[in-house]
Amino acid sequence: MIGRFFATIGRFVLDGLAGAGSIALFALNILSHLVRPPFYWREFLQSVLQIGWLSLPVVGLTAVFTGAALALQIYAGGARFSAESVVPSIVAIGMTRELGPVLGGLMVAARVASSIAAEIGTMKVTEQVDALVTLSTDPTKYLAVPRVLAAVVSVPFLVGIGDIIGIMGGWLVGTERLGFNSATYLKNTWAYLEFWDVGSGLVKGAVFGFVIAVMGCYYGMNSDRGAQGVGRATKTAVVAASVLILATNYLLTEVFFSS
Amino acid sequence: MIEIEGLKKSFGKKVVLRDVNLKVAKGESLVVIGGSGTGKSVLLKCVLGLVRPDGGKIRIDGKPVDGAEREAFLARFGMLFQGGALFDSMTVWQNVGFRLLRGSTRRPKDEARAIALDKLRRVGLGPEVADLYPAELSGGMQKRVGLARAIATDPAVIFFDEPTTGLDPIMAGVINDLIRSIVTEMGATAITITHDMISVRAIADKVAMLHEGRVHWHGTVAEMDTTDDPYVDQFIHGRAKGPITALR
């Protein structure tokens, strides 16, 4: 009984390590293709449109409501020790350092990792990926590289735009609900915001973009047969991307701000 | 031209290919028959490098197929997949001209489109389907588009994976005739895998039967019809009783 328990744990650990190694090799393979021709520009631009432009509404809506709620929370919390005036600066710092990149990344993960995994998974089970090979086209180079690069480029832009919209959500609530003067609110927002507050969030966005696209491509490429296989690949891609975003966010925050 | 020697492949404990030995001469049309799950598709995928064999050798024109040699082989190769495997995000002509729009065989867009339209005409499809998407076509039309894509760069070697599966008998006959005439006209070496005995008679110069992971029988169509091999006899006549167990 105890032996079987440890065997199960051992198998689970070994499977996990094998999976992590396989994903790491896949990611390294993508990176190596970035510096080797050919590069599929048309697929890259299409991916920028899909990942970046078409994710703007969901990222914008997430940011505006997050900024608005953050302003209310900080105001309510700050009122306990007469620090209501910190609302603009805390909203700005909170949005740019943490909430903008993390929530934006999670929303893009839900939208993009699922879409990439489902699309490539369907191509896998309908032999379209095999067809690429027979047409002298490397599936990793053709399917994964443009998507990963597009995500690395697009997600920081989405985060930047989300930061602005989130801060404006806080400003809207601050001026309309909490009685802040508009000019003072904006002045305080700028006064305490540093370049690295925004820059660190954009770097996080690029890393999250890489994580999202790699997870989508990896699970799509390794999808099992049939509709159930594609469904499982899609679900796993979103879960893995979300967990990795939260984990890498902690690591990056340690690296950027622990000192 | 294509030599397969001692090819082995297992998936876990399931042995699919035990010891496959096969030669296909240049310009020859070989049809591989055998029951479901006997490893016909795995055999093709091993040649293409889509599946890594556990053992054995594959040579094209006397050279082992690996790395750069496989890329050179694929550059003069075409394949018709069982389900068509058309790229559903591209129009019909972009599917046919996929190779002509990318890589070393890249042509100007207008020229690529003209070649694609010519290949579509060759398989009996008019220019009106060129700008449709695969999802807008019937199964038979998708197979024809797949065939047009397979021959787009006039390959020296063509593989056909179950070319008539899922088609009505008339459309199956049309596809069989197309394959035969294309292979004859182009002088291409062809390997086809199928269960369809009408296809076998229409397409094959030689027939190989896979059974229990080995080439059980190999010969011409005429020899196939007169052989007293009980396995071949059972398979080509579709008998439930015989040495091949119906339930696997």
PDB file of N, CA and C in Angstrom, chain B residues 148-204:
ATOM      1  N   ALA B 148      -4.160  17.911 -56.606  1.00  0.00           N
ATOM      2  CA  ALA B 148      -3.529  19.025 -57.335  1.00  0.00           C
ATOM      3  C   ALA B 148      -2.336  19.572 -56.553  1.00  0.00           C
ATOM      4  N   ARG B 149      -2.486  19.662 -55.225  1.00  0.00           N
ATOM      5  CA  ARG B 149      -1.380  20.149 -54.397  1.00  0.00           C
ATOM      6  C   ARG B 149      -0.199  19.172 -54.449  1.00  0.00           C
ATOM      7  N   ALA B 150      -0.534  17.876 -54.443  1.00  0.00           N
ATOM      8  CA  ALA B 150       0.532  16.861 -54.467  1.00  0.00           C
ATOM      9  C   ALA B 150       1.363  16.932 -55.750  1.00  0.00           C
ATOM     10  N   ILE B 151       0.742  17.330 -56.855  1.00  0.00           N
ATOM     11  CA  ILE B 151       1.469  17.330 -58.140  1.00  0.00           C
ATOM     12  C   ILE B 151       1.912  18.737 -58.556  1.00  0.00           C
ATOM     13  N   ALA B 152       1.726  19.711 -57.665  1.00  0.00           N
ATOM     14  CA  ALA B 152       1.963  21.116 -58.044  1.00  0.00           C
ATOM     15  C   ALA B 152       3.374  21.371 -58.548  1.00  0.00           C
ATOM     16  N   THR B 153       4.367  20.688 -57.968  1.00  0.00           N
ATOM     17  CA  THR B 153       5.756  20.943 -58.393  1.00  0.00           C
ATOM     18  C   THR B 153       6.316  19.766 -59.192  1.00  0.00           C
ATOM     19  N   ASP B 154       5.407  19.022 -59.837  1.00  0.00           N
ATOM     20  CA  ASP B 154       5.805  17.868 -60.675  1.00  0.00           C
ATOM     21  C   ASP B 154       6.790  16.952 -59.957  1.00  0.00           C
ATOM     22  N   PRO B 155       6.363  16.360 -58.843  1.00  0.00           N
ATOM     23  CA  PRO B 155       7.290  15.566 -58.030  1.00  0.00           C
ATOM     24  C   PRO B 155       7.695  14.262 -58.713  1.00  0.00           C
ATOM     25  N   ALA B 156       8.861  13.770 -58.289  1.00  0.00           N
ATOM     26  CA  ALA B 156       9.355  12.491 -58.823  1.00  0.00           C
ATOM     27  C   ALA B 156       8.759  11.315 -58.055  1.00  0.00           C
ATOM     28  N   VAL B 157       8.327  11.575 -56.821  1.00  0.00           N
ATOM     29  CA  VAL B 157       7.755  10.516 -55.979  1.00  0.00           C
ATOM     30  C   VAL B 157       6.429  11.030 -55.393  1.00  0.00           C
ATOM     31  N   ILE B 158       5.389  10.214 -55.487  1.00  0.00           N
ATOM     32  CA  ILE B 158       4.096  10.615 -54.906  1.00  0.00           C
ATOM     33  C   ILE B 158       3.574   9.472 -54.029  1.00  0.00           C
ATOM     34  N   PHE B 159       3.084   9.837 -52.845  1.00  0.00           N
ATOM     35  CA  PHE B 159       2.423   8.866 -51.972  1.00  0.00           C
ATOM     36  C   PHE B 159       0.926   9.201 -51.921  1.00  0.00           C
ATOM     37  N   PHE B 160       0.119   8.162 -51.945  1.00  0.00           N
ATOM     38  CA  PHE B 160      -1.334   8.337 -51.828  1.00  0.00           C
ATOM     39  C   PHE B 160      -1.809   7.518 -50.638  1.00  0.00           C
ATOM     40  N   ASP B 161      -2.385   8.193 -49.651  1.00  0.00           N
ATOM     41  CA  ASP B 161      -2.855   7.503 -48.445  1.00  0.00           C
ATOM     42  C   ASP B 161      -4.372   7.373 -48.521  1.00  0.00           C
ATOM     43  N   GLU B 162      -4.841   6.145 -48.740  1.00  0.00           N
ATOM     44  CA  GLU B 162      -6.278   5.857 -48.830  1.00  0.00           C
ATOM     45  C   GLU B 162      -6.985   6.880 -49.736  1.00  0.00           C
ATOM     46  N   PRO B 163      -6.642   6.926 -51.014  1.00  0.00           N
ATOM     47  CA  PRO B 163      -7.157   8.021 -51.859  1.00  0.00           C
ATOM     48  C   PRO B 163      -8.656   7.998 -52.095  1.00  0.00           C
ATOM     49  N   THR B 164      -9.306   6.839 -51.931  1.00  0.00           N
ATOM     50  CA  THR B 164     -10.736   6.792 -52.253  1.00  0.00           C
ATOM     51  C   THR B 164     -11.629   6.609 -51.025  1.00  0.00           C
ATOM     52  N   THR B 165     -11.023   6.588 -49.842  1.00  0.00           N
ATOM     53  CA  THR B 165     -11.831   6.395 -48.625  1.00  0.00           C
ATOM     54  C   THR B 165     -12.848   7.524 -48.475  1.00  0.00           C
ATOM     55  N   GLY B 166     -14.082   7.136 -48.210  1.00  0.00           N
ATOM     56  CA  GLY B 166     -15.131   8.128 -47.958  1.00  0.00           C
ATOM     57  C   GLY B 166     -15.760   8.707 -49.210  1.00  0.00           C
ATOM     58  N   LEU B 167     -15.375   8.206 -50.381  1.00  0.00           N
ATOM     59  CA  LEU B 167     -15.953   8.738 -51.621  1.00  0.00           C
ATOM     60  C   LEU B 167     -16.975   7.761 -52.189  1.00  0.00           C
ATOM     61  N   ASP B 168     -17.946   8.298 -52.936  1.00  0.00           N
ATOM     62  CA  ASP B 168     -18.896   7.399 -53.592  1.00  0.00           C
ATOM     63  C   ASP B 168     -18.170   6.668 -54.728  1.00  0.00           C
ATOM     64  N   PRO B 169     -18.727   5.546 -55.212  1.00  0.00           N
ATOM     65  CA  PRO B 169     -17.992   4.720 -56.194  1.00  0.00           C
ATOM     66  C   PRO B 169     -17.614   5.477 -57.459  1.00  0.00           C
ATOM     67  N   ILE B 170     -18.475   6.385 -57.892  1.00  0.00           N
ATOM     68  CA  ILE B 170     -18.162   7.108 -59.135  1.00  0.00           C
ATOM     69  C   ILE B 170     -16.985   8.053 -58.903  1.00  0.00           C
ATOM     70  N   MET B 171     -17.035   8.811 -57.775  1.00  0.00           N
ATOM     71  CA  MET B 171     -15.937   9.730 -57.470  1.00  0.00           C
ATOM     72  C   MET B 171     -14.647   8.946 -57.207  1.00  0.00           C
ATOM     73  N   ALA B 172     -14.787   7.781 -56.572  1.00  0.00           N
ATOM     74  CA  ALA B 172     -13.602   6.947 -56.339  1.00  0.00           C
ATOM     75  C   ALA B 172     -12.980   6.541 -57.674  1.00  0.00           C
ATOM     76  N   GLY B 173     -13.837   6.194 -58.636  1.00  0.00           N
ATOM     77  CA  GLY B 173     -13.340   5.824 -59.965  1.00  0.00           C
ATOM     78  C   GLY B 173     -12.624   6.990 -60.640  1.00  0.00           C
ATOM     79  N   VAL B 174     -13.193   8.196 -60.486  1.00  0.00           N
ATOM     80  CA  VAL B 174     -12.578   9.394 -61.068  1.00  0.00           C
ATOM     81  C   VAL B 174     -11.191   9.616 -60.464  1.00  0.00           C
ATOM     82  N   ILE B 175     -11.102   9.495 -59.125  1.00  0.00           N
ATOM     83  CA  ILE B 175      -9.811   9.717 -58.451  1.00  0.00           C
ATOM     84  C   ILE B 175      -8.804   8.645 -58.886  1.00  0.00           C
ATOM     85  N   ASN B 176      -9.261   7.398 -58.960  1.00  0.00           N
ATOM     86  CA  ASN B 176      -8.356   6.320 -59.396  1.00  0.00           C
ATOM     87  C   ASN B 176      -7.795   6.588 -60.796  1.00  0.00           C
ATOM     88  N   ASP B 177      -8.695   6.989 -61.710  1.00  0.00           N
ATOM     89  CA  ASP B 177      -8.248   7.280 -63.080  1.00  0.00           C
ATOM     90  C   ASP B 177      -7.260   8.441 -63.099  1.00  0.00           C
ATOM     91  N   LEU B 178      -7.559   9.465 -62.290  1.00  0.00           N
ATOM     92  CA  LEU B 178      -6.655  10.620 -62.223  1.00  0.00           C
ATOM     93  C   LEU B 178      -5.267  10.200 -61.732  1.00  0.00           C
ATOM     94  N   ILE B 179      -5.255   9.400 -60.678  1.00  0.00           N
ATOM     95  CA  ILE B 179      -3.967   8.963 -60.125  1.00  0.00           C
ATOM     96  C   ILE B 179      -3.193   8.168 -61.169  1.00  0.00           C
ATOM     97  N   ARG B 180      -3.873   7.244 -61.815  1.00  0.00           N
ATOM     98  CA  ARG B 180      -3.198   6.406 -62.816  1.00  0.00           C
ATOM     99  C   ARG B 180      -2.627   7.263 -63.947  1.00  0.00           C
ATOM    100  N   SER B 181      -3.465   8.189 -64.455  1.00  0.00           N
ATOM    101  CA  SER B 181      -2.992   8.980 -65.596  1.00  0.00           C
ATOM    102  C   SER B 181      -1.877   9.935 -65.184  1.00  0.00           C
ATOM    103  N   ILE B 182      -1.977  10.508 -63.971  1.00  0.00           N
ATOM    104  CA  ILE B 182      -0.929  11.437 -63.516  1.00  0.00           C
ATOM    105  C   ILE B 182       0.392  10.691 -63.328  1.00  0.00           C
ATOM    106  N   VAL B 183       0.310   9.525 -62.716  1.00  0.00           N
ATOM    107  CA  VAL B 183       1.538   8.748 -62.478  1.00  0.00           C
ATOM    108  C   VAL B 183       2.163   8.343 -63.814  1.00  0.00           C
ATOM    109  N   THR B 184       1.328   7.928 -64.762  1.00  0.00           N
ATOM    110  CA  THR B 184       1.840   7.499 -66.067  1.00  0.00           C
ATOM    111  C   THR B 184       2.445   8.683 -66.828  1.00  0.00           C
ATOM    112  N   GLU B 185       1.689   9.791 -66.874  1.00  0.00           N
ATOM    113  CA  GLU B 185       2.164  10.967 -67.626  1.00  0.00           C
ATOM    114  C   GLU B 185       3.443  11.545 -67.037  1.00  0.00           C
ATOM    115  N   MET B 186       3.489  11.638 -65.707  1.00  0.00           N
ATOM    116  CA  MET B 186       4.630  12.286 -65.061  1.00  0.00           C
ATOM    117  C   MET B 186       5.810  11.332 -64.895  1.00  0.00           C
ATOM    118  N   GLY B 187       5.555  10.051 -65.072  1.00  0.00           N
ATOM    119  CA  GLY B 187       6.621   9.065 -64.877  1.00  0.00           C
ATOM    120  C   GLY B 187       7.078   9.005 -63.432  1.00  0.00           C
ATOM    121  N   ALA B 188       6.175   9.346 -62.540  1.00  0.00           N
ATOM    122  CA  ALA B 188       6.547   9.406 -61.121  1.00  0.00           C
ATOM    123  C   ALA B 188       6.524   8.024 -60.477  1.00  0.00           C
ATOM    124  N   THR B 189       7.305   7.878 -59.426  1.00  0.00           N
ATOM    125  CA  THR B 189       7.252   6.662 -58.619  1.00  0.00           C
ATOM    126  C   THR B 189       6.130   6.881 -57.594  1.00  0.00           C
ATOM    127  N   ALA B 190       5.242   5.896 -57.458  1.00  0.00           N
ATOM    128  CA  ALA B 190       4.093   6.103 -56.574  1.00  0.00           C
ATOM    129  C   ALA B 190       3.946   4.951 -55.585  1.00  0.00           C
ATOM    130  N   ILE B 191       3.637   5.294 -54.346  1.00  0.00           N
ATOM    131  CA  ILE B 191       3.235   4.285 -53.364  1.00  0.00           C
ATOM    132  C   ILE B 191       1.854   4.679 -52.867  1.00  0.00           C
ATOM    133  N   THR B 192       0.921   3.751 -52.970  1.00  0.00           N
ATOM    134  CA  THR B 192      -0.447   4.010 -52.533  1.00  0.00           C
ATOM    135  C   THR B 192      -0.800   3.003 -51.455  1.00  0.00           C
ATOM    136  N   ILE B 193      -1.457   3.448 -50.396  1.00  0.00           N
ATOM    137  CA  ILE B 193      -1.989   2.474 -49.441  1.00  0.00           C
ATOM    138  C   ILE B 193      -3.504   2.536 -49.489  1.00  0.00           C
ATOM    139  N   THR B 194      -4.116   1.392 -49.545  1.00  0.00           N
ATOM    140  CA  THR B 194      -5.571   1.350 -49.671  1.00  0.00           C
ATOM    141  C   THR B 194      -6.124  -0.013 -49.252  1.00  0.00           C
ATOM    142  N   HIS B 195      -7.424  -0.020 -48.923  1.00  0.00           N
ATOM    143  CA  HIS B 195      -8.146  -1.286 -48.722  1.00  0.00           C
ATOM    144  C   HIS B 195      -8.993  -1.602 -49.950  1.00  0.00           C
ATOM    145  N   ASP B 196      -9.106  -0.613 -50.825  1.00  0.00           N
ATOM    146  CA  ASP B 196     -10.071  -0.660 -51.904  1.00  0.00           C
ATOM    147  C   ASP B 196      -9.501  -1.445 -53.092  1.00  0.00           C
ATOM    148  N   MET B 197     -10.043  -2.644 -53.336  1.00  0.00           N
ATOM    149  CA  MET B 197      -9.480  -3.506 -54.377  1.00  0.00           C
ATOM    150  C   MET B 197      -9.703  -2.943 -55.783  1.00  0.00           C
ATOM    151  N   ILE B 198     -10.742  -2.123 -55.940  1.00  0.00           N
ATOM    152  CA  ILE B 198     -10.943  -1.487 -57.260  1.00  0.00           C
ATOM    153  C   ILE B 198      -9.782  -0.515 -57.511  1.00  0.00           C
ATOM    154  N   SER B 199      -9.398   0.215 -56.457  1.00  0.00           N
ATOM    155  CA  SER B 199      -8.249   1.128 -56.575  1.00  0.00           C
ATOM    156  C   SER B 199      -6.992   0.350 -56.912  1.00  0.00           C
ATOM    157  N   VAL B 200      -6.818  -0.792 -56.249  1.00  0.00           N
ATOM    158  CA  VAL B 200      -5.612  -1.596 -56.480  1.00  0.00           C
ATOM    159  C   VAL B 200      -5.497  -1.939 -57.961  1.00  0.00           C
ATOM    160  N   ARG B 201      -6.579  -2.419 -58.538  1.00  0.00           N
ATOM    161  CA  ARG B 201      -6.546  -2.841 -59.946  1.00  0.00           C
ATOM    162  C   ARG B 201      -6.360  -1.648 -60.880  1.00  0.00           C
ATOM    163  N   ALA B 202      -6.888  -0.483 -60.472  1.00  0.00           N
ATOM    164  CA  ALA B 202      -6.781   0.699 -61.343  1.00  0.00           C
ATOM    165  C   ALA B 202      -5.402   1.348 -61.282  1.00  0.00           C
ATOM    166  N   ILE B 203      -4.762   1.284 -60.105  1.00  0.00           N
ATOM    167  CA  ILE B 203      -3.545   2.074 -59.892  1.00  0.00           C
ATOM    168  C   ILE B 203      -2.255   1.256 -59.991  1.00  0.00           C
ATOM    169  N   ALA B 204      -2.317  -0.025 -59.562  1.00  0.00           N
ATOM    170  CA  ALA B 204      -1.066  -0.735 -59.251  1.00  0.00           C
ATOM    171  C   ALA B 204      -0.333  -1.318 -60.454  1.00  0.00           C
TER     172      ALA B 204
END
